[in-house]
CSV table of C-alpha atoms in Angstrom, one decimal:
chain,number,residue,atom,x,y,z
A,1,MET,CA,-20.6,-7.5,37.2
A,2,GLU,CA,-20.1,-5.0,34.4
A,3,THR,CA,-16.7,-4.9,32.6
A,4,LYS,CA,-17.5,-1.9,30.4
A,5,GLY,CA,-14.0,-0.5,29.1
A,6,CYS,CA,-11.9,-3.1,30.6
A,7,CYS,CA,-10.2,-3.5,27.3
A,8,ARG,CA,-10.2,0.0,25.7
A,9,LYS,CA,-6.6,1.0,25.0
A,10,PRO,CA,-5.5,4.2,26.7
A,11,PHE,CA,-4.7,6.3,23.6
A,12,ARG,CA,-6.7,6.6,20.2
A,13,LYS,CA,-3.5,7.5,18.1
A,14,ALA,CA,0.0,6.9,18.6
A,15,VAL,CA,3.0,8.1,16.7
A,16,VAL,CA,6.4,5.8,16.3
A,17,GLY,CA,9.3,6.4,14.2
A,18,GLY,CA,12.6,4.4,13.1
A,19,SER,CA,14.8,2.9,10.6
A,20,PHE,CA,13.3,-0.3,11.3
A,21,ASP,CA,16.2,-2.3,9.4
A,22,ARG,CA,16.1,-5.8,9.6
A,23,LEU,CA,13.2,-6.2,12.4
A,24,HIS,CA,14.7,-7.3,15.4
A,25,ARG,CA,13.7,-7.9,18.9
A,26,GLY,CA,14.0,-4.2,19.9
A,27,HIS,CA,12.0,-2.8,17.0
A,28,LYS,CA,9.1,-5.5,17.7
A,29,GLU,CA,9.2,-4.7,21.4
A,30,LEU,CA,8.7,-1.0,20.4
A,31,LEU,CA,6.1,-1.7,18.0
A,32,ASP,CA,4.2,-4.2,20.3
A,33,LEU,CA,4.0,-1.5,22.9
A,34,ALA,CA,2.6,1.1,20.5
A,35,CYS,CA,0.1,-1.7,19.5
A,36,LYS,CA,-0.8,-2.4,23.2
A,37,VAL,CA,-1.5,1.3,24.1
A,38,ALA,CA,-3.2,2.7,21.0
A,39,GLU,CA,-6.0,1.9,18.7
A,40,SER,CA,-4.3,3.2,15.6
A,41,LEU,CA,-0.4,4.0,14.6
A,42,ILE,CA,1.4,6.5,12.5
A,43,VAL,CA,4.5,4.9,12.1
A,44,GLY,CA,7.6,6.9,10.7
A,45,LEU,CA,9.7,5.0,8.7
A,46,ALA,CA,13.3,7.0,8.0
A,47,ASP,CA,14.9,7.5,4.8
A,48,GLY,CA,16.9,9.8,2.8
A,49,PRO,CA,19.2,12.0,5.3
A,50,LEU,CA,18.0,10.2,8.2
A,51,ILE,CA,19.6,6.9,6.9
A,52,GLU,CA,22.3,8.3,5.3
A,53,SER,CA,23.8,9.9,8.7
A,54,LYS,CA,23.7,6.5,10.3
A,55,PRO,CA,26.8,4.4,10.7
A,56,LEU,CA,27.1,1.8,8.1
A,57,ALA,CA,24.5,3.5,6.0
A,58,ASP,CA,25.3,1.6,2.8
A,59,LYS,CA,24.2,-1.4,4.7
A,60,ILE,CA,20.7,-0.4,5.6
A,61,LEU,CA,18.2,-2.2,3.4
A,62,PRO,CA,16.1,-0.1,0.9
A,63,PHE,CA,13.1,1.8,2.1
A,64,GLU,CA,11.0,-0.7,0.1
A,65,GLU,CA,12.3,-3.8,1.8
A,66,ARG,CA,12.0,-2.1,5.2
A,67,GLU,CA,8.4,-1.2,4.5
A,68,ILE,CA,7.3,-4.4,3.4
A,69,SER,CA,9.0,-6.1,6.6
A,70,LEU,CA,7.1,-3.5,8.7
A,71,ARG,CA,3.9,-4.0,7.2
A,72,GLU,CA,3.9,-7.8,7.5
A,73,PHE,CA,4.8,-7.3,11.4
A,74,LEU,CA,2.0,-4.6,12.0
A,75,ASN,CA,-0.7,-6.7,9.9
A,76,SER,CA,0.3,-9.7,12.2
A,77,ARG,CA,-0.6,-7.6,15.2
A,78,GLY,CA,-4.3,-6.7,13.7
A,79,VAL,CA,-3.5,-3.0,14.1
A,80,SER,CA,-4.9,0.0,12.3
A,81,TYR,CA,-1.5,1.9,10.9
A,82,GLU,CA,-0.3,4.4,8.4
A,83,ILE,CA,3.4,4.2,7.3
A,84,VAL,CA,4.8,7.7,6.5
A,85,LYS,CA,8.3,8.3,4.9
A,86,ILE,CA,10.3,10.6,7.4
A,87,PHE,CA,13.6,12.6,6.6
A,88,ASP,CA,14.4,14.3,9.8
A,89,PRO,CA,13.8,13.0,13.5
A,90,ILE,CA,10.7,15.0,14.1
A,91,GLY,CA,8.7,13.8,10.8
A,92,PRO,CA,5.1,14.8,10.7
A,93,ALA,CA,4.9,14.0,14.4
A,94,ALA,CA,4.8,17.8,15.2
A,95,ASP,CA,1.8,18.3,12.9
A,96,ILE,CA,-0.5,15.4,13.6
A,97,GLU,CA,-3.0,17.0,16.0
A,98,ASP,CA,-5.0,14.1,16.7
A,99,ALA,CA,-1.8,12.2,18.0
A,100,ASP,CA,-2.3,11.2,21.6
A,101,VAL,CA,1.1,9.5,22.3
A,102,ILE,CA,4.5,9.4,21.1
A,103,ILE,CA,6.2,6.0,21.7
A,104,VAL,CA,10.0,6.4,21.9
A,105,SER,CA,13.1,4.2,22.2
A,106,THR,CA,16.4,5.8,23.7
A,107,GLU,CA,17.5,6.3,20.2
A,108,SER,CA,14.5,8.6,19.3
A,109,TYR,CA,13.9,10.1,22.6
A,110,ARG,CA,15.7,13.5,21.7
A,111,GLY,CA,13.5,13.7,18.5
A,112,ALA,CA,10.2,13.2,20.6
A,113,LEU,CA,11.5,16.3,23.0
A,114,ALA,CA,11.8,18.3,19.8
A,115,VAL,CA,8.1,17.4,18.6
A,116,ASN,CA,6.9,18.8,22.3
A,117,GLU,CA,8.7,22.0,22.1
């Protein structure tokens, strides 16, 4: 029996974003979902106004530390990815023409709706 295409992921490129401060179970589940459904990821990592507007913003790790942690996690998943710095909820998602899907959490859902407008 031929199983051609049985393991192909449904999407070529997924977009996912967040602060990813102190990677926790929720972050990892969101990223794992993105890894399961897409061959490659564009990961928007919040900085600037997106971080400054959060509660306890002064406790959030610097961008560079969050990026290192995110890279370590994504490398452990063997997924192709690009991390981009984002300053607003939409980030570059609206301009990425070859993105097939946006992976969201309840926290980022409203930003994804704005991308689709």
